[in-house]
Amino acid sequence: MQFTPQLEDKLKKLMRNYPIKRSALIPMLLFAQDEQGFLSQETIAEIAGRLELTVPQVEETISYYSMLRKKPAGKYHLQVCTNISCLLRGGEELFEHARKKLRLAPGETTPDNLFSLEEVECIGACAWAPAIQVNYQFHHELTPERFDQLIRELERSRT
Amino acid sequence: MMGETVKIRVDDRELEVQRGTLLIEACRAAGIEVPSFCYYPGLSLQAACRMCLVEIEKAPKLQTACTVPVTEGMIVRSNTEQVTQARRSMLEFLLGNHPLDCPVCDKGGECELQDMVFRYGASESRYGEAKRHVEEQQWSPVVYFDAPRCILCYRCVRVCDEGMGVGALSVVNRGVHTEIAPNHGDHLECEECGMCIDICPVGALTSGAYRYKARPWEMQYTSTICTHCGDGCKTTLSVRNNKILRGNNRDRSGINGEFLCIKGRYAYDFVEHPSRLRQPLIRRGRELVETTWEEAIGTVAAKWSEILARRNKAANNTLAETSEKRSEGFGVIGSNHTTNEENYLLQKFARTVLQTNHVDHHRTADYAALIHALANESAEQPSQAQRPPLARSKDIVGASAILLVGNNPTEQHPLIAWNIREACRLNGARLYIIHSRRIPLLRQSHRFLPLGLGHEADALRHLCGEPEATQALLGETPSGDNVTADLLNDFRNRLQEEKDVIVVFGDEITGPDVSLLIRMGSRLSGQTRYIALGDYSNSRGASDMGLLPHLLPGYRPVGDAAARAFFEDRWKSPIPATVGLSVDDMVAATLQGGMDALYVVGANPLKGRNPEDFCGKTFLVVQDLFLQETAQAADVVLPAASAYEKSGTVTNTCGELQRLRKAVGVLGTRTDLQIFASLAAAMGATLHPSQPEEALEEIRQMVPEYNIPLANVLAGGAEAVLNPNGFKPLAAPAETSGRVYSAQDTLFTSGTLGRFSNILNLVPERNIRKEPGPA
Ligand code: SF4
Ligand code: SF4
Ligand code: SF4
Ligand code: FES
Ligand code: FES
């Protein structure tokens, strides 16, 4: 299968960084996912081939890491942390609020493909709990109100 | 061969162990118990289960004994309160999501988890949540998976990837959702060896053939030798009420350790196949109808005696013969599956009672040429005679290099392939492959010399330094590889540097090419040993026992008067002096009406032919398990017992003698040995001995290679038949006659026997997997 020249470039650089081919697996998957939105069977097979791995070996990795996905996500992928620190500071309530607000169950995407929602374990932002991650952007010390405001801003920026 | 050692102390015991040994191994060797689930000798380290935790002085926390190598002065405690507590907690943790359905689980009674809980407690659980339930899944006709029972030790994943080289299993998801997954979503496409099932410490992976059938304590266990390929794995058959319920080798005794392929583990089911012959058949007109043993034996004996009498009369009266069409008399075709004792007696019967050297079997490897070439070699270079020239199957694991010429061991010799992978994986052995196809073992190979089919001898000449041969190999091969002079020289130079090479070769190398191979091998700088790969469970034994038209037992030429005299003296009967006909010649002669009688034992030489063409062409007697092509053309069919229904010995393709033990009986059948004795008796002839033990004794007296210590064999072990130091050159070169060719069985076929194994016919891979072609 064909990747875009930009992606090919990135992948080539990556491969050079690792003396053991398979070490490049996770970043390769991430780069491919960033560009394509998700990891298709085709992409998985292609990457497996390049790294001399079997498809099941790549699937193992994907299924282990929640940041890697095999289904398309929304334009804004909202990851709400409900691990200890966030939990103590209202993370669960925040997650519940997000579900109601967006009318989404975990793992689902809104019909307009704008938002998708996921409950995640600690994202390393404990000091600013509760935290959520939107794509690669972090948002700290959220309350339901600040969450709604964030959603409004994102909706505006769609156009 | 102890290297540098270190001193450690475990629970107040001083131990001296080799540096680098894993602590768990050091403890176990000294009889100190360290429980484990995920640790498995020979597989990569996983440290997943934490059962092996011990205290090591100066380490802040408990350490996993399965990953820590011993170091000088290490002080270890394996029996403190803290360690006991840790074991109990680990078990409680494992049981958190375990269904504890031991009363219905196949593993109950031989489950490692059950044993551990029994031993180390954790009888109560503090886990109050609902257990996560997943339905049982069928992954293939032989593999079932019950996820909740899985303790995630990853043994199955590792044995499939590392041991089998297949990699069909993986671990998906994480945390409490972690599961073992098959390679094709909801099912497996693999070698169906069942290794993963056997290695599973719990009842998570279960066998399609055995599940919910029995409990381990209600069965009897008979260890015997697999009757399929030539590797001779020991398989332990679990039997209840005269029915084989499973095959495995969990005690790891035998040359194969715990390894078995699908055939050794599951393909015992032919024993009770509905079309199994259970009564003698006799031809009445066009029909084969059931009859009694008495009538069958009587008919054969009478007819044979009549032919013998006529031939004797003709021989005394040469005038009469000229008027009659010349006939070859008796032909005897033996089996690759019957025991040494049976093979020995069959050829003795043929040569003495039936007065013929037309004795042969389907030859699948040129053992005769190998033994002969090695004998010549050691006569030329006496120094070579000191070394054992034939490798045993386990020797592969310890060799520093392996040269594979032809064959596809992954399909045809699963145990040899397993050993080769182990050698490469654990000992860094270098694998050199000379092949016309891209076989799966290329994944393990160090150097590959691709060539066109039939050019194997050229490759050997190239290795011997013959420039014309090098020329013949250059260019593109049918497999699409480009062979350059550099590649060829590099291959030769690398191989030349090796100090300890085991040469493994298939039917690509036969006849004079075998001598060429030995010549090549003797030019290597160090020790060279050989393994010829032949197809079935006792191909080697059939050769060794003289089921050959030109060779007596022990490869003594039939044309050699001294060799004949030796046997005549013992057998108290003359032996014909002329070399007999090969299988092909006998079949051809039959078609022309040139054989008076043909006696086929445990073989199907008419495979793929129309039996009609042979009906009435000769007096044909067939002794076998099933009514195959040859039997369909027979005048009398005698139902024989299979290898799992008798005792005796067989010799595997590496020349290792092992013992068959009777696991079950099939009503109506008789062993080949019993049938020979009854036939001889009915003819008024004597054929001794009639018991397998006595027959083996006679073999040992008449075939010096078999005069080896038996204690080990009787106890279920293996002994190499060629005593390394007593290797004796043969008196005279043997004429070769007849073809040597492999049946090219795959993992899922077994000559014509495989037709009658349901399990081999059920697995989908039988049709999906194709022999790797040139592409
Ligand atoms: S049956 Fe053998 S090849 Fe198939 S998954 Fe199990 S270990 Fe692997
Ligand atoms: S299925 Fe069995 S062998 Fe495989 S990980 Fe689970 S418990 Fe271990
Ligand atoms: S490798 Fe050969 S001898 Fe061993 S189990 Fe398989 S068929 Fe039987
Ligand atoms: S617990 Fe939420 S960021 Fe660490
Ligand atoms: S045996 Fe050591 S962690 Fe499993």
CSV table of N, CA and C and ligand atoms in Angstrom, one decimal, chain A residues 81 83-86 122-126, ligand 4:
chain,number,residue,atom,x,y,z
A,81,CYS,N,-9.7,11.4,31.8
A,81,CYS,CA,-9.0,10.6,32.8
A,81,CYS,C,-9.9,10.4,34.0
A,83,ASN,N,-8.6,8.1,36.5
A,83,ASN,CA,-7.7,7.5,37.4
A,83,ASN,C,-7.6,8.2,38.7
A,84,ILE,N,-6.8,7.7,39.7
A,84,ILE,CA,-6.9,8.1,41.1
A,84,ILE,C,-7.0,9.6,41.3
A,85,SER,N,-6.0,10.3,40.8
A,85,SER,CA,-5.9,11.8,41.1
A,85,SER,C,-7.2,12.5,40.6
A,86,CYS,N,-7.5,12.2,39.3
A,86,CYS,CA,-8.6,12.8,38.7
A,86,CYS,C,-9.9,12.4,39.4
A,122,CYS,N,-4.5,7.2,33.8
A,122,CYS,CA,-3.7,8.4,34.0
A,122,CYS,C,-3.0,8.9,32.8
A,123,ILE,N,-3.1,10.2,32.5
A,123,ILE,CA,-2.4,10.7,31.4
A,123,ILE,C,-1.2,11.6,31.8
A,124,GLY,N,-0.9,11.5,33.1
A,124,GLY,CA,0.3,12.1,33.6
A,124,GLY,C,0.1,13.6,33.9
A,125,ALA,N,-1.1,14.0,34.1
A,125,ALA,CA,-1.4,15.4,34.4
A,125,ALA,C,-2.0,15.5,35.8
A,126,CYS,N,-1.6,14.6,36.7
A,126,CYS,CA,-2.2,14.5,38.0
A,126,CYS,C,-2.2,15.8,38.8
C,4,FES,S1,-4.8,10.5,37.4
C,4,FES,FE1,-5.7,11.7,35.8
C,4,FES,S2,-3.8,12.5,35.0
C,4,FES,FE2,-3.0,11.1,36.5
